């Protein structure tokens, strides 16, 4: 049985912004697009902002309507990457195996380390204190027998919580939770589950696995396994990512306004993924496929950015230059590449002297 930690930095972007500007403490803070333009989405929001119904990936214009008195900032993405590296450097001192899942999430494998570190709960509390004292960043930690359980656990008692799911208790722990707690259950699946009377994870496990295999194929089998407390036990080796892209296929479309709306959403997705990694991109790529399957691609190199508005405006301009035929469109896509990851800078962390 393995021992996996999942460490999730609480409201990470907001926490970093408050280190840089302490006057933001206690205020509803929103990191994302500029509400003056009405474009972009919420990359992160403080717990104070969440009280007004705001959440990540919400359109910025909706956020502004719900919380017009909030503090809206574009974000200090170079600093996000800096502090993320600092956290990882601390964790490397203790974790034999570590996987950075995103800019604010880390998996660690402490299997066989109980004799070294003692109580898992006490050691998790120690890691929390290390990160809080040295970097002023709060975090929550989940401990479980696999990555899925540990990740769900870290989200249970936010902020600054620790949840330890003891081996053998996974199914009981998950049973009362909403089905959308399981990673990978999206809006479409959730709606389908609700139509079948499946609201809680125990509603899944009360049915036979064959039911989900027949209804959802391999996805259904994997979902059932996670509902029973299963999940991947091994951490992934980090590989260099060369590009980020999203595409959308349609039934034949001729409306430019419709294409513009869909491209806007795709741009939001790729830029959000970019910001989650703490990167900027200097090349924008678009793809246009006609109904006769003729496909055009175009790219443009710009000053490194992670701004939705900049990326969208350039992508749409390229799309309209490419769309020259009176033929319906079957697919559009947008991608980003040539990343500035900030991590190429030399590490200069002196933990006892950091005063940022």
Tab-separated table of C-alpha atoms in Angstrom:
chain	number	residue	atom	x	y	z
A	1	UNK	CA	0.000	0.000	0.000
A	2	UNK	CA	1.453	3.347	-1.050
A	3	UNK	CA	1.393	6.636	0.841
A	4	UNK	CA	0.659	9.597	-1.425
A	5	UNK	CA	0.495	13.244	-0.363
A	6	UNK	CA	-1.312	15.856	-2.460
A	7	UNK	CA	-0.360	19.416	-1.528
A	8	UNK	CA	-2.577	22.183	-2.882
A	9	UNK	CA	-1.606	25.823	-2.329
A	10	UNK	CA	-4.720	27.641	-1.090
A	11	UNK	CA	-6.020	30.407	-3.385
A	12	UNK	CA	-2.480	30.453	-4.730
A	13	UNK	CA	-2.516	33.433	-7.092
A	14	UNK	CA	-4.314	35.498	-4.457
A	15	UNK	CA	-1.868	34.436	-1.739
A	16	UNK	CA	1.085	35.557	-3.876
A	17	UNK	CA	-0.585	38.879	-4.708
A	18	UNK	CA	-1.104	39.500	-0.993
A	19	UNK	CA	2.559	38.812	-0.296
A	20	UNK	CA	3.452	41.413	-2.919
A	21	UNK	CA	0.767	43.854	-1.721
A	22	UNK	CA	-0.384	43.255	1.889
A	23	UNK	CA	-3.131	45.893	1.491
A	24	UNK	CA	-5.110	43.265	-0.473
A	25	UNK	CA	-5.657	41.137	2.637
A	26	UNK	CA	-9.327	40.812	3.559
A	27	UNK	CA	-10.527	42.251	0.244
A	28	UNK	CA	-12.358	40.489	-2.612
A	29	UNK	CA	-9.495	40.071	-5.099
A	30	UNK	CA	-9.922	38.757	-8.640
A	31	UNK	CA	-7.035	37.760	-10.914
A	32	UNK	CA	-7.988	37.656	-14.583
A	33	UNK	CA	-9.044	39.827	-17.471
A	34	UNK	CA	-9.757	43.538	-17.347
A	35	UNK	CA	-13.496	44.165	-16.715
A	36	UNK	CA	-13.194	47.373	-18.776
A	37	UNK	CA	-12.870	45.217	-21.884
A	38	UNK	CA	-15.355	42.607	-20.679
A	39	UNK	CA	-13.119	39.855	-22.031
A	40	UNK	CA	-11.303	37.002	-20.399
A	41	UNK	CA	-12.132	34.805	-17.451
A	42	UNK	CA	-11.410	34.657	-13.738
A	43	UNK	CA	-8.068	32.908	-13.234
A	44	UNK	CA	-8.411	32.996	-9.448
A	45	UNK	CA	-10.432	34.766	-6.785
A	46	UNK	CA	-10.095	35.200	-3.044
A	47	UNK	CA	-12.377	33.521	-0.532
A	48	UNK	CA	-13.939	36.944	0.082
A	49	UNK	CA	-14.843	37.164	-3.622
A	50	UNK	CA	-16.261	33.638	-3.604
A	51	UNK	CA	-18.862	34.791	-1.099
A	52	UNK	CA	-20.405	36.771	-3.977
A	53	UNK	CA	-20.623	33.675	-6.166
A	54	UNK	CA	-17.379	34.125	-8.087
A	55	UNK	CA	-15.301	31.138	-9.141
A	56	UNK	CA	-12.441	30.246	-11.478
A	57	UNK	CA	-13.190	30.202	-15.225
A	58	UNK	CA	-16.191	32.532	-14.783
A	59	UNK	CA	-16.400	35.197	-17.523
A	60	UNK	CA	-14.900	38.396	-16.177
A	61	UNK	CA	-17.969	40.424	-17.129
A	62	UNK	CA	-20.129	38.110	-14.985
A	63	UNK	CA	-17.696	38.439	-12.094
A	64	UNK	CA	-17.808	42.234	-12.319
A	65	UNK	CA	-21.597	42.211	-12.314
A	66	UNK	CA	-21.636	40.109	-9.132
A	67	UNK	CA	-18.766	41.930	-7.416
A	68	UNK	CA	-18.193	45.415	-8.904
A	69	UNK	CA	-16.327	46.582	-5.786
A	70	UNK	CA	-13.717	43.839	-6.064
A	71	UNK	CA	-10.047	44.482	-6.781
A	72	UNK	CA	-9.358	43.267	-10.345
A	73	UNK	CA	-5.750	42.638	-11.319
A	74	UNK	CA	-4.095	40.991	-14.298
A	75	UNK	CA	-1.695	39.035	-12.119
A	76	UNK	CA	2.037	38.735	-11.506
A	77	UNK	CA	2.634	35.513	-13.404
A	78	UNK	CA	6.402	35.634	-13.177
A	79	UNK	CA	6.058	35.740	-9.388
A	80	UNK	CA	3.621	32.803	-9.428
A	81	UNK	CA	6.244	30.706	-11.185
A	82	UNK	CA	8.950	31.929	-8.795
A	83	UNK	CA	7.042	30.956	-5.653
A	84	UNK	CA	5.956	27.635	-7.169
A	85	UNK	CA	9.614	26.767	-7.722
A	86	UNK	CA	10.351	27.843	-4.172
A	87	UNK	CA	7.687	25.488	-2.800
A	88	UNK	CA	9.023	22.606	-4.874
A	89	UNK	CA	12.542	23.273	-3.620
A	90	UNK	CA	11.320	22.951	-0.027
A	91	UNK	CA	9.420	19.732	-0.767
A	92	UNK	CA	12.460	18.215	-2.485
A	93	UNK	CA	14.262	18.320	0.862
A	94	UNK	CA	11.814	15.759	2.271
A	95	UNK	CA	10.020	13.874	-0.532
A	96	UNK	CA	11.821	10.937	-2.211
A	97	UNK	CA	9.531	11.266	-5.245
A	98	UNK	CA	7.657	14.412	-6.293
A	99	UNK	CA	5.381	15.301	-9.206
A	100	UNK	CA	4.372	18.872	-9.958
A	101	UNK	CA	0.791	18.528	-11.211
A	102	UNK	CA	0.317	22.262	-11.853
A	103	UNK	CA	1.719	25.573	-10.684
A	104	UNK	CA	-0.032	25.165	-7.309
A	105	UNK	CA	-0.323	21.376	-6.878
A	106	UNK	CA	2.230	18.727	-5.966
A	107	UNK	CA	2.052	14.972	-5.447
A	108	UNK	CA	4.620	13.283	-3.206
A	109	UNK	CA	5.233	9.591	-2.575
A	110	UNK	CA	6.221	8.930	1.043
A	111	UNK	CA	5.779	5.159	0.905
A	112	UNK	CA	8.014	3.524	3.507
A	113	UNK	CA	8.930	6.840	5.145
A	114	UNK	CA	6.905	6.436	8.346
A	115	UNK	CA	9.992	5.236	10.235
A	116	UNK	CA	11.800	8.390	9.134
A	117	UNK	CA	9.094	11.024	9.617
A	118	UNK	CA	6.788	9.347	12.149
A	119	UNK	CA	3.095	10.281	12.181
A	120	UNK	CA	1.894	11.123	8.665
A	121	UNK	CA	-0.538	13.723	10.003
A	122	UNK	CA	2.131	15.396	12.132
A	123	UNK	CA	4.565	15.401	9.222
A	124	UNK	CA	1.944	16.994	6.940
A	125	UNK	CA	1.480	19.711	9.579
A	126	UNK	CA	5.257	20.202	9.600
A	127	UNK	CA	5.300	20.702	5.810
A	128	UNK	CA	2.487	23.241	6.132
A	129	UNK	CA	4.464	25.200	8.715
A	130	UNK	CA	7.656	25.080	6.623
A	131	UNK	CA	5.916	26.592	3.608
A	132	UNK	CA	3.944	29.104	5.676
A	133	UNK	CA	6.933	30.304	7.700
A	134	UNK	CA	9.425	30.477	4.825
A	135	UNK	CA	7.154	31.691	2.017
A	136	UNK	CA	3.986	32.982	3.754
A	137	UNK	CA	1.898	30.626	1.595
A	138	UNK	CA	-1.007	28.617	3.063
A	139	UNK	CA	-1.664	25.110	1.768
A	140	UNK	CA	-3.898	22.086	2.291
A	141	UNK	CA	-2.722	18.477	2.216
A	142	UNK	CA	-4.513	15.224	1.459
A	143	UNK	CA	-2.973	11.867	2.371
A	144	UNK	CA	-4.178	8.627	0.817
A	145	UNK	CA	-3.293	5.339	-0.808
A	146	UNK	CA	-3.431	6.789	-4.340
A	147	UNK	CA	-3.389	10.096	-6.210
A	148	UNK	CA	-7.168	10.386	-6.636
A	149	UNK	CA	-7.917	9.906	-2.941
A	150	UNK	CA	-5.117	12.256	-1.880
A	151	UNK	CA	-6.326	14.973	-4.267
A	152	UNK	CA	-9.927	14.722	-3.054
A	153	UNK	CA	-8.647	14.777	0.520
A	154	UNK	CA	-6.688	18.002	0.053
A	155	UNK	CA	-9.882	19.753	-1.024
A	156	UNK	CA	-11.947	18.620	1.977
A	157	UNK	CA	-10.831	21.054	4.656
A	158	UNK	CA	-9.626	24.147	2.815
A	159	UNK	CA	-8.009	26.444	3.669
A	160	UNK	CA	-4.983	25.133	5.575
A	161	UNK	CA	-6.517	21.722	6.208
A	162	UNK	CA	-5.062	18.233	6.471
A	163	UNK	CA	-7.095	15.137	5.616
A	164	UNK	CA	-5.731	11.614	6.085
A	165	UNK	CA	-7.789	8.828	4.524
A	166	UNK	CA	-6.619	5.626	6.174
A	167	UNK	CA	-6.061	2.570	3.947
A	168	UNK	CA	-9.240	0.534	3.638
A	169	UNK	CA	-11.481	3.529	4.430
A	170	UNK	CA	-11.498	5.036	0.921
A	171	UNK	CA	-14.939	3.805	-0.157
A	172	UNK	CA	-16.569	4.870	3.103
A	173	UNK	CA	-14.860	8.270	2.920
A	174	UNK	CA	-16.158	8.933	-0.609
A	175	UNK	CA	-19.674	7.520	-0.196
A	176	UNK	CA	-21.573	10.685	0.918
A	177	UNK	CA	-19.794	13.059	-1.460
A	178	UNK	CA	-21.418	14.519	-4.623
A	179	UNK	CA	-20.493	12.594	-7.772
A	180	UNK	CA	-18.798	15.671	-9.240
A	181	UNK	CA	-16.147	15.277	-6.523
A	182	UNK	CA	-14.585	12.536	-8.655
A	183	UNK	CA	-11.961	14.046	-10.995
A	184	UNK	CA	-13.114	13.747	-14.595
A	185	UNK	CA	-16.856	14.095	-14.004
A	186	UNK	CA	-17.815	17.065	-16.180
A	187	UNK	CA	-21.057	18.930	-16.781
A	188	UNK	CA	-22.371	16.549	-19.451
A	189	UNK	CA	-21.726	13.424	-17.367
A	190	UNK	CA	-23.127	15.109	-14.263
A	191	UNK	CA	-26.353	15.998	-16.051
A	192	UNK	CA	-26.655	12.426	-17.309
A	193	UNK	CA	-26.032	11.043	-13.823
A	194	UNK	CA	-28.701	13.271	-12.313
A	195	UNK	CA	-31.200	12.135	-14.940
A	196	UNK	CA	-30.526	8.577	-13.728
A	197	UNK	CA	-30.908	9.483	-10.056
A	198	UNK	CA	-27.168	9.343	-9.366
A	199	UNK	CA	-26.241	12.220	-7.082
A	200	UNK	CA	-23.762	10.842	-4.568
A	201	UNK	CA	-20.749	8.604	-4.976
A	202	UNK	CA	-22.522	5.854	-3.030
A	203	UNK	CA	-25.189	5.890	-5.775
A	204	UNK	CA	-22.441	4.754	-8.153
A	205	UNK	CA	-21.066	1.992	-5.951
A	206	UNK	CA	-24.574	0.701	-5.174
A	207	UNK	CA	-24.870	-0.241	-8.856
A	208	UNK	CA	-22.841	-2.996	-10.569
A	209	UNK	CA	-19.708	-2.029	-12.474
A	210	UNK	CA	-21.157	-3.653	-15.598
A	211	UNK	CA	-23.838	-0.943	-15.674
A	212	UNK	CA	-21.224	1.794	-16.069
A	213	UNK	CA	-19.140	-0.267	-18.472
A	214	UNK	CA	-22.170	-0.693	-20.749
A	215	UNK	CA	-23.243	2.958	-20.475
A	216	UNK	CA	-19.849	4.713	-20.624
A	217	UNK	CA	-17.259	2.173	-21.799
A	218	UNK	CA	-13.691	2.439	-20.456
A	219	UNK	CA	-14.507	5.823	-18.936
A	220	UNK	CA	-17.314	4.188	-16.937
A	221	UNK	CA	-15.031	1.436	-15.653
A	222	UNK	CA	-12.413	3.979	-14.564
A	223	UNK	CA	-15.092	6.123	-12.924
A	224	UNK	CA	-16.457	3.152	-10.985
A	225	UNK	CA	-12.962	2.254	-9.808
A	226	UNK	CA	-12.411	5.794	-8.534
A	227	UNK	CA	-15.813	5.772	-6.797
A	228	UNK	CA	-14.692	2.650	-4.924
A	229	UNK	CA	-11.529	4.426	-3.794
A	230	UNK	CA	-9.130	3.343	-6.517
A	231	UNK	CA	-6.704	5.475	-8.477
A	232	UNK	CA	-3.194	5.719	-9.828
A	233	UNK	CA	-0.553	4.888	-7.232
A	234	UNK	CA	2.485	6.046	-9.169
A	235	UNK	CA	3.722	9.559	-9.828
A	236	UNK	CA	4.431	10.726	-13.362
A	237	UNK	CA	7.812	11.847	-14.606
A	238	UNK	CA	7.603	15.457	-15.771
A	239	UNK	CA	8.119	15.935	-19.505
A	240	UNK	CA	8.675	19.188	-21.332
A	241	UNK	CA	5.468	20.405	-22.951
A	242	UNK	CA	5.929	22.014	-26.349
A	243	UNK	CA	2.443	23.436	-26.973
A	244	UNK	CA	-1.042	24.015	-25.571
A	245	UNK	CA	-4.024	23.832	-27.909
A	246	UNK	CA	-7.781	23.326	-28.048
A	247	UNK	CA	-10.031	22.566	-31.019
A	248	UNK	CA	-13.755	22.484	-31.638
A	249	UNK	CA	-15.539	20.446	-34.323
A	250	UNK	CA	-18.979	21.515	-35.598
A	251	UNK	CA	-21.680	20.486	-37.914
A	252	UNK	CA	-21.042	22.753	-40.907
A	253	UNK	CA	-21.016	26.432	-39.830
A	254	UNK	CA	-21.079	29.601	-41.938
A	255	UNK	CA	-21.791	32.243	-39.266
A	256	UNK	CA	-18.694	34.308	-38.515
A	257	UNK	CA	-20.244	35.522	-35.276
A	258	UNK	CA	-20.719	31.925	-34.117
A	259	UNK	CA	-17.106	31.115	-35.003
A	260	UNK	CA	-15.947	34.219	-33.153
A	261	UNK	CA	-17.798	33.179	-29.997
A	262	UNK	CA	-16.338	29.668	-30.111
A	263	UNK	CA	-12.823	30.940	-30.771
A	264	UNK	CA	-13.196	33.271	-27.795
A	265	UNK	CA	-13.996	30.295	-25.540
A	266	UNK	CA	-11.126	28.233	-26.935
A	267	UNK	CA	-8.740	31.140	-26.386
A	268	UNK	CA	-9.885	31.406	-22.773
A	269	UNK	CA	-9.116	27.719	-22.238
A	270	UNK	CA	-5.599	27.783	-23.667
A	271	UNK	CA	-4.718	31.004	-21.839
A	272	UNK	CA	-6.061	29.635	-18.558
A	273	UNK	CA	-3.966	26.498	-18.981
A	274	UNK	CA	-0.975	28.708	-19.770
A	275	UNK	CA	-1.481	30.787	-16.622
A	276	UNK	CA	-1.995	27.671	-14.496
A	277	UNK	CA	1.530	26.655	-15.453
A	278	UNK	CA	2.929	30.132	-14.846
A	279	UNK	CA	4.040	30.492	-18.455
A	280	UNK	CA	3.821	33.011	-21.280
A	281	UNK	CA	3.708	32.143	-24.988
A	282	UNK	CA	5.313	33.919	-27.918
A	283	UNK	CA	3.685	32.024	-30.804
A	284	UNK	CA	-0.040	31.874	-31.552
A	285	UNK	CA	-1.313	29.163	-33.907
A	286	UNK	CA	-4.760	28.789	-35.483
A	287	UNK	CA	-6.358	25.988	-37.472
A	288	UNK	CA	-9.329	26.218	-39.835
A	289	UNK	CA	-10.901	23.174	-41.489
A	290	UNK	CA	-13.598	23.524	-44.140
A	291	UNK	CA	-16.485	21.103	-44.626
A	292	UNK	CA	-14.609	19.541	-47.564
A	293	UNK	CA	-11.769	18.803	-45.098
A	294	UNK	CA	-9.319	21.270	-46.601
A	295	UNK	CA	-7.308	22.495	-43.625
A	296	UNK	CA	-5.407	25.749	-43.184
A	297	UNK	CA	-2.995	26.652	-40.407
A	298	UNK	CA	-1.400	29.971	-39.571
A	299	UNK	CA	0.933	31.220	-36.856
A	300	UNK	CA	2.285	34.507	-35.593
A	301	UNK	CA	5.164	35.287	-33.256
A	302	UNK	CA	4.649	38.066	-30.728
A	303	UNK	CA	6.099	39.393	-27.494
A	304	UNK	CA	5.523	36.728	-24.774
A	305	UNK	CA	2.058	37.049	-23.206
A	306	UNK	CA	-0.631	35.178	-21.286
A	307	UNK	CA	-3.344	37.773	-21.911
A	308	UNK	CA	-6.663	36.469	-23.301
A	309	UNK	CA	-7.457	39.693	-25.131
A	310	UNK	CA	-4.117	39.874	-26.932
A	311	UNK	CA	-4.237	36.218	-27.956
A	312	UNK	CA	-7.877	36.366	-29.052
A	313	UNK	CA	-7.508	39.526	-31.132
A	314	UNK	CA	-4.517	38.105	-33.012
A	315	UNK	CA	-6.087	34.661	-33.421
A	316	UNK	CA	-9.347	36.099	-34.750
A	317	UNK	CA	-7.502	38.352	-37.184
A	318	UNK	CA	-5.562	35.355	-38.517
A	319	UNK	CA	-8.746	33.297	-38.686
A	320	UNK	CA	-10.526	35.884	-40.805
A	321	UNK	CA	-7.552	36.166	-43.161
A	322	UNK	CA	-7.598	32.387	-43.570
A	323	UNK	CA	-11.372	32.170	-44.078
A	324	UNK	CA	-11.508	33.180	-47.746
A	325	UNK	CA	-13.767	30.526	-49.275
A	326	UNK	CA	-17.557	30.442	-49.400
A	327	UNK	CA	-17.536	27.017	-47.814
A	328	UNK	CA	-18.852	26.003	-44.400
A	329	UNK	CA	-16.390	25.491	-41.551
A	330	UNK	CA	-16.087	22.134	-39.810
A	331	UNK	CA	-13.358	22.816	-37.219
A	332	UNK	CA	-11.429	25.669	-35.647
A	333	UNK	CA	-8.550	25.531	-33.212
A	334	UNK	CA	-6.122	27.775	-31.386
A	335	UNK	CA	-2.763	26.897	-29.896
A	336	UNK	CA	0.150	28.477	-28.069
A	337	UNK	CA	3.824	27.531	-28.223
A	338	UNK	CA	7.366	28.816	-27.650
A	339	UNK	CA	6.915	29.237	-23.932
A	340	UNK	CA	8.684	31.551	-21.549
A	341	UNK	CA	8.550	29.446	-18.387
A	342	UNK	CA	10.453	31.808	-16.094
A	343	UNK	CA	12.052	28.661	-14.668
A	344	UNK	CA	15.137	29.127	-16.816
A	345	UNK	CA	16.332	31.734	-14.357
A	346	UNK	CA	19.011	30.620	-11.915
A	347	UNK	CA	17.683	29.486	-8.535
A	348	UNK	CA	18.631	32.045	-5.915
A	349	UNK	CA	16.421	30.996	-3.011
A	350	UNK	CA	17.838	31.843	0.397
A	351	UNK	CA	14.935	30.746	2.558
A	352	UNK	CA	15.858	32.530	5.755
A	353	UNK	CA	16.348	35.842	3.959
A	354	UNK	CA	13.384	35.955	1.587
A	355	UNK	CA	11.596	39.264	2.077
A	356	UNK	CA	9.493	39.756	-1.031
